[in-house]
CSV table of C-alpha atoms in Angstrom, one decimal:
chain,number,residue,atom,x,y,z
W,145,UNK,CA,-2.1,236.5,-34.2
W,146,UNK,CA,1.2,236.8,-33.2
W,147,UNK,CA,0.4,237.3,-29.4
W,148,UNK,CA,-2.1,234.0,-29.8
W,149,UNK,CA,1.2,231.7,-31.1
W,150,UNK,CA,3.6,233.3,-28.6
W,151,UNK,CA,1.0,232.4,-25.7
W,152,UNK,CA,0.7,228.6,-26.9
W,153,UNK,CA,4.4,228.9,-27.4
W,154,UNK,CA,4.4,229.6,-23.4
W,155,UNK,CA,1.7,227.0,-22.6
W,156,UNK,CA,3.8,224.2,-24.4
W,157,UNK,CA,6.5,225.1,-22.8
W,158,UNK,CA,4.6,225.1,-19.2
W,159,UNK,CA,3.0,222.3,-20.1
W,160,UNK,CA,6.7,220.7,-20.6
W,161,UNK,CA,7.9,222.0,-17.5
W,162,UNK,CA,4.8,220.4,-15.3
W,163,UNK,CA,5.4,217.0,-17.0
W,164,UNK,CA,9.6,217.0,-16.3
W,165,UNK,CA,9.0,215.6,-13.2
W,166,UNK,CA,6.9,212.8,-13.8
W,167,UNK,CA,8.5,209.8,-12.9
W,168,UNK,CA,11.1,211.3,-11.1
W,169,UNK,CA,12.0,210.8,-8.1
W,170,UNK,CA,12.4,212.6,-4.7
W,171,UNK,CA,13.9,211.6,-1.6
W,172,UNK,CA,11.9,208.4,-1.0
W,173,UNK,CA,8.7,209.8,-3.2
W,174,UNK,CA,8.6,209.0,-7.2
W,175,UNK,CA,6.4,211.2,-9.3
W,176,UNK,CA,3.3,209.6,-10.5
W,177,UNK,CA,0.7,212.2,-11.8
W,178,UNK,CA,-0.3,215.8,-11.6
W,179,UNK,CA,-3.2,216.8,-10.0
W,180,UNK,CA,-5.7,218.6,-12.7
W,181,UNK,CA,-5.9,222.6,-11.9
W,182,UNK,CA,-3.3,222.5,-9.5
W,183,UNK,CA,0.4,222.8,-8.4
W,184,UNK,CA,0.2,219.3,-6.6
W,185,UNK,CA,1.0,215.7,-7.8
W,186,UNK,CA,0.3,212.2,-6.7
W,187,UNK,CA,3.3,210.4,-5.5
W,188,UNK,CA,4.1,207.1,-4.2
W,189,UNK,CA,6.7,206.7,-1.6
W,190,UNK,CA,9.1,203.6,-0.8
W,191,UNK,CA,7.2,202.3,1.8
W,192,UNK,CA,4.1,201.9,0.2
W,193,UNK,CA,2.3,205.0,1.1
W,194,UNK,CA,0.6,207.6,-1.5
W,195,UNK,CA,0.7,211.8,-0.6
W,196,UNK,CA,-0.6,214.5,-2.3
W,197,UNK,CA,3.1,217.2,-2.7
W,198,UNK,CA,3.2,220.8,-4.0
W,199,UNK,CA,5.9,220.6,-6.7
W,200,UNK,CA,7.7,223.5,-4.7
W,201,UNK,CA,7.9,220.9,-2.2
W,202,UNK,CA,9.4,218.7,-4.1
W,203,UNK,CA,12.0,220.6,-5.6
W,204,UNK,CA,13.1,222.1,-3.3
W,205,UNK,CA,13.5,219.1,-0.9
W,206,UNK,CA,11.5,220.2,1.6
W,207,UNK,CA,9.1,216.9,1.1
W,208,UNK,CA,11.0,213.8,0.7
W,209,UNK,CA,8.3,211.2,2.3
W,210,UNK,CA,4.9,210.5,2.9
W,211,UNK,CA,6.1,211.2,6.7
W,212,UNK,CA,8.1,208.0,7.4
W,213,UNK,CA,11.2,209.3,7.8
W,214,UNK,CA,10.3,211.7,10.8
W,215,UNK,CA,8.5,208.8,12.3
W,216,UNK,CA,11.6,206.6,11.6
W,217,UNK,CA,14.0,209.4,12.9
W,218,UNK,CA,11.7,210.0,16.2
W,219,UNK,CA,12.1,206.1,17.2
W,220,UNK,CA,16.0,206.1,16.3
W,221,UNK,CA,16.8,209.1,17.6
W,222,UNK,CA,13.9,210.0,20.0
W,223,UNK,CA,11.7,213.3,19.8
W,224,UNK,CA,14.6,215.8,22.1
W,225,UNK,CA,16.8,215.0,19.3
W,226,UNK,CA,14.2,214.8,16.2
W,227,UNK,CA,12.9,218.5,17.7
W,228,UNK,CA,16.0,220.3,19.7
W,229,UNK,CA,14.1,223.8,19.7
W,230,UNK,CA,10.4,222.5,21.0
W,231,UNK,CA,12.6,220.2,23.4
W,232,UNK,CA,14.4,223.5,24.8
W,233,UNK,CA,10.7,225.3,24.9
W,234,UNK,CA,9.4,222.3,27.2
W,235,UNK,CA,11.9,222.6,29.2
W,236,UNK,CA,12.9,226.0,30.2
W,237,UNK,CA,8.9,226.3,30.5
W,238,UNK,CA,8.8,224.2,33.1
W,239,UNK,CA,11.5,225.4,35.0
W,240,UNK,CA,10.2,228.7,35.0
W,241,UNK,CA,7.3,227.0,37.1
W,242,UNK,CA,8.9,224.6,39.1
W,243,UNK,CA,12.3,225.5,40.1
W,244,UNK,CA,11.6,228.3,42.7
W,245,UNK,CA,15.4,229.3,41.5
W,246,UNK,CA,14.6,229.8,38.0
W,247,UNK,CA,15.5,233.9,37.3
W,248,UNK,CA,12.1,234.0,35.6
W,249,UNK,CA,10.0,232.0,38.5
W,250,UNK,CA,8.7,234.9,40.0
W,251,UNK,CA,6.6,235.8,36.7
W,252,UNK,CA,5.7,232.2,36.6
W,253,UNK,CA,5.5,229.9,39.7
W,254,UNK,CA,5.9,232.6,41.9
W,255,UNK,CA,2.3,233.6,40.8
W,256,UNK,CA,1.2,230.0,41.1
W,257,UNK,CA,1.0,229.2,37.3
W,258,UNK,CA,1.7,225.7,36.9
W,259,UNK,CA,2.3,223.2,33.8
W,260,UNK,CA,-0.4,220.6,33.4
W,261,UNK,CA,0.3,216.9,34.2
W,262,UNK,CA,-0.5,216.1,31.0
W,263,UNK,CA,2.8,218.1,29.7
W,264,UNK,CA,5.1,216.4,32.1
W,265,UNK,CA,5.7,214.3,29.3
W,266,UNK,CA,7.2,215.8,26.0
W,267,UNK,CA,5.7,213.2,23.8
W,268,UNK,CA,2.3,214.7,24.7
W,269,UNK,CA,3.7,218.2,24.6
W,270,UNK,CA,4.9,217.9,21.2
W,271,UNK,CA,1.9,216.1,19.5
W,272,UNK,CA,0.3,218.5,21.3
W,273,UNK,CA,2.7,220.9,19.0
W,274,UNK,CA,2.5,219.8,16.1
W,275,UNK,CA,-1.4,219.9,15.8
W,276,UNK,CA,-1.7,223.5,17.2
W,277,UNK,CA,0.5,225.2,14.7
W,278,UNK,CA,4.0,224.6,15.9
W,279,UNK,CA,6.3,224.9,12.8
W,280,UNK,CA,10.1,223.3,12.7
W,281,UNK,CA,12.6,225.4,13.1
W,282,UNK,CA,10.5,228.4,12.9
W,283,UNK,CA,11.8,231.1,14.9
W,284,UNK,CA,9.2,233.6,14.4
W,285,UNK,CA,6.6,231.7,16.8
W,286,UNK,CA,6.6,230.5,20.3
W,287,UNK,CA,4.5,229.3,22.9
W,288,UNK,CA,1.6,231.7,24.6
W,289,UNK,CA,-0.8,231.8,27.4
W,290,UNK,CA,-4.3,232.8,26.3
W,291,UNK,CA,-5.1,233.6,29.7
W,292,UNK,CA,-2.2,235.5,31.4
W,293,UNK,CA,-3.0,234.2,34.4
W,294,UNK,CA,-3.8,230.9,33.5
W,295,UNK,CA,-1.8,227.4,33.7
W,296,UNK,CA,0.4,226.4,30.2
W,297,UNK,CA,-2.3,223.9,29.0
W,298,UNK,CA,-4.1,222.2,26.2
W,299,UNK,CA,-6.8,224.7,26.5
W,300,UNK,CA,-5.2,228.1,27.4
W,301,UNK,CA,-2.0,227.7,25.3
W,302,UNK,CA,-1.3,228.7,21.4
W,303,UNK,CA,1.6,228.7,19.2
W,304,UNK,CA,1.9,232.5,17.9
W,305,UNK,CA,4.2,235.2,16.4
W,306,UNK,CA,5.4,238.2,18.7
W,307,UNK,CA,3.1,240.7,18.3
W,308,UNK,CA,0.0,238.5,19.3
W,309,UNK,CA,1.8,237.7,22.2
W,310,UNK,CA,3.1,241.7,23.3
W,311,UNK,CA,-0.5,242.5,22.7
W,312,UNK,CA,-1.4,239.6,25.7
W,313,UNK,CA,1.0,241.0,27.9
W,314,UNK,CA,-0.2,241.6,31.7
W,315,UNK,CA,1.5,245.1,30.9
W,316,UNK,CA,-0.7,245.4,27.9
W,317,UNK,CA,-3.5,247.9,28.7
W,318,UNK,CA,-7.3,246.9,26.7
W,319,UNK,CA,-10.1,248.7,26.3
W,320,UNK,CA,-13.4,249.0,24.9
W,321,UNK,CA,-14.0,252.3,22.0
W,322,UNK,CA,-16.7,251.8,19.9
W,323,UNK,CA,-17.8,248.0,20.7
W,324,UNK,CA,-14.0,247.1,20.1
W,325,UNK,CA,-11.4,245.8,22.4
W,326,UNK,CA,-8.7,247.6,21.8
W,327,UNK,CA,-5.2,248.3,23.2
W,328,UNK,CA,-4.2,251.4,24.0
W,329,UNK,CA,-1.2,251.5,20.4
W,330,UNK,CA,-4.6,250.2,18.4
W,331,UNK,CA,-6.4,253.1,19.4
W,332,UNK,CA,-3.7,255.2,18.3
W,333,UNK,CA,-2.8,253.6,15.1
W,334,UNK,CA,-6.6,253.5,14.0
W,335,UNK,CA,-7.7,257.2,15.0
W,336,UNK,CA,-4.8,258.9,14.3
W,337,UNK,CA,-4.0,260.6,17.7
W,338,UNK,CA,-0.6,260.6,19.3
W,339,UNK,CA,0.1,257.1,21.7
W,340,UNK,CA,1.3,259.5,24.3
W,341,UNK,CA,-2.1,261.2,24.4
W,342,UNK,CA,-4.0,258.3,24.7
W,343,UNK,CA,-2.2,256.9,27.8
W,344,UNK,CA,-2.3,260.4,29.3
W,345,UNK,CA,-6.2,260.4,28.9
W,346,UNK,CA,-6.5,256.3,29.4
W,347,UNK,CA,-4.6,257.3,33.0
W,348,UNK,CA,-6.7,260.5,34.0
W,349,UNK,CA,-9.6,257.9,33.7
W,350,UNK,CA,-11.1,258.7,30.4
W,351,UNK,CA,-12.4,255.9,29.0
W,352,UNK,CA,-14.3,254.9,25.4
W,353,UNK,CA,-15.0,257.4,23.0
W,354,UNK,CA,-13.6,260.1,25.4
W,355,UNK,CA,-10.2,258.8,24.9
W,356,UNK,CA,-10.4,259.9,21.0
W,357,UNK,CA,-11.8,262.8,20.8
W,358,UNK,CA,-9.8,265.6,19.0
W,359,UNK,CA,-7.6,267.7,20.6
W,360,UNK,CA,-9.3,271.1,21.3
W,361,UNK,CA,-6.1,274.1,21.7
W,362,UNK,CA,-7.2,276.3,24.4
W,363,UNK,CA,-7.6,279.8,23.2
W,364,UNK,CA,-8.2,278.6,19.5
W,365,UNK,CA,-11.9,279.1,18.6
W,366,UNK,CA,-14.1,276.0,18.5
Protein backbone atom coordinates (compact mmCIF):
# COMPACT_ATOMS: atom_id res chain seq x y z
CA UNK A 1 0.00 0.00 0.00
CA UNK A 2 2.68 2.13 0.87
CA UNK A 3 4.70 1.49 -2.42
CA UNK A 4 1.13 2.18 -4.45
CA UNK A 5 0.96 5.97 -2.68
CA UNK A 6 4.67 6.55 -3.01
CA UNK A 7 4.36 5.61 -6.88
CA UNK A 8 1.33 8.20 -7.51
CA UNK A 9 3.31 10.46 -5.22
CA UNK A 10 6.07 10.16 -8.19
CA UNK A 11 3.52 10.28 -11.02
CA UNK A 12 2.01 13.60 -9.60
CA UNK A 13 5.00 14.95 -9.33
CA UNK A 14 6.01 13.85 -13.18
CA UNK A 15 2.97 14.71 -14.16
CA UNK A 16 3.78 18.39 -12.65
CA UNK A 17 7.12 18.46 -14.10
CA UNK A 18 5.76 17.65 -17.93
CA UNK A 19 3.05 20.47 -17.47
CA UNK A 20 5.89 23.34 -16.13
CA UNK A 21 6.59 24.16 -19.44
CA UNK A 22 3.37 24.71 -20.91
CA UNK A 23 3.11 28.03 -22.01
CA UNK A 24 6.46 28.81 -21.71
CA UNK A 25 8.51 30.02 -23.86
CA UNK A 26 11.78 29.16 -25.81
CA UNK A 27 13.82 31.05 -27.96
CA UNK A 28 11.20 32.11 -30.60
CA UNK A 29 8.90 28.80 -29.78
CA UNK A 30 6.01 29.10 -26.85
CA UNK A 31 4.84 25.86 -25.41
CA UNK A 32 1.43 24.87 -26.40
CA UNK A 33 0.67 21.01 -25.59
CA UNK A 34 2.29 17.76 -24.93
CA UNK A 35 2.16 15.20 -27.18
CA UNK A 36 0.23 12.01 -25.52
CA UNK A 37 2.94 8.99 -24.81
CA UNK A 38 5.69 10.94 -25.62
CA UNK A 39 8.60 13.36 -24.64
CA UNK A 40 7.50 15.83 -27.47
CA UNK A 41 5.21 18.94 -27.44
CA UNK A 42 3.47 21.12 -29.90
CA UNK A 43 4.86 24.54 -30.16
CA UNK A 44 4.10 27.59 -32.02
CA UNK A 45 6.91 29.77 -33.13
CA UNK A 46 6.96 33.77 -33.77
CA UNK A 47 6.66 33.56 -37.16
CA UNK A 48 3.69 31.64 -37.51
CA UNK A 49 4.99 28.21 -37.92
CA UNK A 50 3.99 25.02 -35.67
CA UNK A 51 7.02 22.01 -34.77
CA UNK A 52 6.91 19.08 -33.05
CA UNK A 53 10.28 19.63 -30.07
CA UNK A 54 11.65 16.92 -27.62
CA UNK A 55 11.48 18.80 -24.26
CA UNK A 56 15.37 18.05 -24.04
CA UNK A 57 15.40 20.20 -26.91
CA UNK A 58 13.90 22.75 -25.41
CA UNK A 59 15.60 23.03 -22.32
CA UNK A 60 18.47 22.76 -23.13
CA UNK A 61 18.32 25.43 -26.00
CA UNK A 62 19.23 23.38 -28.54
CA UNK A 63 15.73 24.17 -30.45
CA UNK A 64 14.82 27.60 -30.39
CA UNK A 65 12.71 27.78 -33.84
CA UNK A 66 10.65 26.05 -36.16
CA UNK A 67 13.98 26.55 -38.41
CA UNK A 68 13.72 30.37 -39.18
CA UNK A 69 16.51 31.58 -37.68
CA UNK A 70 19.08 29.36 -39.64
CA UNK A 71 17.29 30.33 -42.68
CA UNK A 72 17.37 34.02 -41.51
CA UNK A 73 21.13 33.68 -40.47
CA UNK A 74 22.12 31.82 -43.96
CA UNK A 75 20.67 35.07 -45.99
CA UNK A 76 22.32 37.61 -43.49
CA UNK A 77 25.29 36.04 -43.10
CA UNK A 78 25.56 33.57 -46.04
CA UNK A 79 26.06 29.63 -45.64
CA UNK A 80 30.48 29.95 -45.25
CA UNK A 81 29.67 31.89 -42.22
CA UNK A 82 26.25 30.00 -41.04
CA UNK A 83 28.56 26.50 -41.51
CA UNK A 84 32.55 27.45 -41.05
CA UNK A 85 33.45 23.65 -40.60
CA UNK A 86 31.38 22.12 -43.85
CA UNK A 87 32.70 25.46 -45.71
CA UNK A 88 36.48 24.38 -44.75
CA UNK A 89 35.41 20.51 -45.89
CA UNK A 90 34.29 21.95 -49.40
CA UNK A 91 37.07 23.52 -49.77
CA UNK A 92 40.27 21.84 -48.89
CA UNK A 93 38.31 18.92 -50.88
CA UNK A 94 38.47 20.54 -53.80
CA UNK A 95 41.85 21.67 -53.59
CA UNK A 96 43.02 18.33 -53.09
CA UNK A 97 41.65 17.77 -56.69
CA UNK A 98 42.31 20.69 -58.50
CA UNK A 99 45.35 22.44 -57.32
CA UNK A 100 48.15 20.06 -58.77
CA UNK A 101 50.19 21.80 -55.69
CA UNK A 102 47.96 20.72 -53.06
CA UNK A 103 50.42 18.26 -50.50
CA UNK A 104 47.57 15.81 -50.75
CA UNK A 105 46.88 15.96 -54.82
CA UNK A 106 48.71 13.04 -55.58
CA UNK A 107 46.05 10.79 -53.54
CA UNK A 108 43.44 12.75 -55.15
CA UNK A 109 43.87 14.53 -58.55
CA UNK A 110 46.89 12.95 -59.21
CA UNK A 111 44.84 9.71 -59.62
CA UNK A 112 42.24 11.64 -61.66
CA UNK A 113 39.43 11.89 -58.96
CA UNK A 114 37.60 14.83 -59.57
CA UNK A 115 34.62 16.90 -57.73
CA UNK A 116 31.41 16.97 -59.57
CA UNK A 117 30.14 20.11 -61.26
CA UNK A 118 27.29 20.05 -59.32
CA UNK A 119 29.60 20.76 -56.06
CA UNK A 120 31.32 23.65 -57.49
CA UNK A 121 28.80 25.42 -55.77
CA UNK A 122 28.60 25.18 -51.89
CA UNK A 123 24.95 25.92 -51.68
CA UNK A 124 24.44 22.58 -53.50
CA UNK A 125 27.19 20.93 -51.52
CA UNK A 126 25.75 21.74 -48.28
CA UNK A 127 21.94 20.96 -48.95
CA UNK A 128 23.50 18.22 -50.25
CA UNK A 129 24.93 17.96 -46.45
CA UNK A 130 22.42 18.46 -44.56
CA UNK A 131 20.11 15.68 -46.11
CA UNK A 132 22.79 12.93 -46.05
CA UNK A 133 23.63 13.01 -42.42
CA UNK A 134 25.98 15.95 -41.95
CA UNK A 135 25.67 17.11 -38.27
CA UNK A 136 26.84 20.80 -37.07
CA UNK A 137 29.65 21.02 -35.48
CA UNK A 138 30.07 17.41 -35.22
CA UNK A 139 33.58 16.39 -35.14
CA UNK A 140 33.25 12.79 -35.10
CA UNK A 141 32.09 12.52 -38.93
CA UNK A 142 33.42 13.60 -42.18
CA UNK A 143 33.10 13.26 -45.69
CA UNK A 144 33.76 9.65 -47.54
CA UNK A 145 34.11 8.16 -50.86
CA UNK A 146 32.10 4.92 -51.20
CA UNK A 147 34.08 3.99 -54.10
CA UNK A 148 37.81 4.64 -53.39
CA UNK A 149 38.37 5.29 -56.62
CA UNK A 150 35.46 7.11 -57.53
CA UNK A 151 34.73 11.05 -58.04
CA UNK A 152 33.29 13.06 -54.55
CA UNK A 153 29.63 12.95 -55.70
CA UNK A 154 25.97 12.80 -54.92
CA UNK A 155 26.06 9.13 -55.50
CA UNK A 156 29.51 7.83 -54.23
CA UNK A 157 29.89 10.17 -51.21
CA UNK A 158 28.51 9.70 -47.39
CA UNK A 159 28.94 11.51 -44.23
CA UNK A 160 30.45 8.83 -41.67
CA UNK A 161 32.50 8.36 -38.41
CA UNK A 162 36.32 7.11 -38.65
CA UNK A 163 36.15 3.75 -38.45
CA UNK A 164 33.72 3.26 -41.48
CA UNK A 165 35.95 5.26 -43.36
CA UNK A 166 39.63 3.26 -42.17
CA UNK A 167 37.73 0.21 -43.01
CA UNK A 168 37.26 1.94 -46.94
CA UNK A 169 40.77 2.65 -47.03
CA UNK A 170 42.63 1.68 -50.48
CA UNK A 171 45.16 0.17 -47.85
CA UNK A 172 42.33 -1.76 -46.26
CA UNK A 173 42.66 -5.40 -47.33
CA UNK A 174 38.75 -7.39 -47.84
CA UNK A 175 38.01 -10.64 -48.16
CA UNK A 176 35.43 -13.17 -48.41
CA UNK A 177 35.30 -16.22 -45.20
CA UNK A 178 32.31 -17.79 -44.92
CA UNK A 179 29.95 -15.69 -47.45
CA UNK A 180 31.19 -12.50 -45.49
CA UNK A 181 33.25 -9.62 -46.65
CA UNK A 182 35.43 -9.15 -44.30
CA UNK A 183 38.65 -7.17 -43.52
CA UNK A 184 41.52 -8.69 -42.60
CA UNK A 185 41.19 -7.04 -38.29
CA UNK A 186 37.35 -8.49 -38.67
CA UNK A 187 38.52 -11.74 -39.31
CA UNK A 188 40.65 -11.53 -36.34
CA UNK A 189 38.38 -9.98 -33.99
CA UNK A 190 35.54 -12.56 -34.88
CA UNK A 191 37.59 -15.93 -34.82
CA UNK A 192 39.82 -15.25 -32.28
CA UNK A 193 43.25 -15.68 -34.09
CA UNK A 194 46.11 -13.26 -33.75
CA UNK A 195 45.89 -10.12 -36.69
CA UNK A 196 49.50 -10.94 -37.27
CA UNK A 197 48.58 -14.44 -38.33
CA UNK A 198 46.05 -13.60 -40.56
CA UNK A 199 48.10 -11.16 -42.67
CA UNK A 200 50.95 -13.68 -42.73
CA UNK A 201 48.45 -16.38 -44.19
CA UNK A 202 46.17 -13.55 -46.24
CA UNK A 203 49.96 -12.74 -47.92
CA UNK A 204 51.23 -16.47 -48.49
CA UNK A 205 47.85 -16.56 -50.60
CA UNK A 206 45.52 -18.37 -48.35
CA UNK A 207 42.36 -17.29 -48.76
CA UNK A 208 38.64 -18.12 -47.16
CA UNK A 209 38.30 -20.52 -44.57
CA UNK A 210 42.05 -21.44 -44.94
CA UNK A 211 42.91 -18.20 -43.45
CA UNK A 212 41.12 -19.39 -39.90
CA UNK A 213 41.84 -22.43 -39.40
CA UNK A 214 43.63 -23.21 -35.99
CA UNK A 215 46.98 -23.16 -35.52
CA UNK A 216 48.43 -26.78 -35.58
CA UNK A 217 52.23 -26.77 -33.33
CA UNK A 218 54.46 -28.92 -35.25
CA UNK A 219 55.51 -31.86 -33.15
CA UNK A 220 52.28 -31.60 -30.93
CA UNK A 221 50.00 -34.53 -31.73
CA UNK A 222 46.87 -33.79 -33.81
Amino acid sequence: MYIEKLMNQVQGVNRMKRKEIIGMKYGRLTVIERIEGSNYYHCQCDCGNEKKVRRDGLTTGNTRSCGCLNREAIIKHGLSKVYPNLYSTWGNMRQRCNNPNHRDNADYGGRGIKVCPEWDSFKNFCEWSLANGYVKDDRSISIDRINNDGNYSPDNCRWTDRITQNNNRRCTVRTMVNNKDLTLKDIAEEYGINHETVKSRYNRGLRGEDLIKPVVLRGLPT
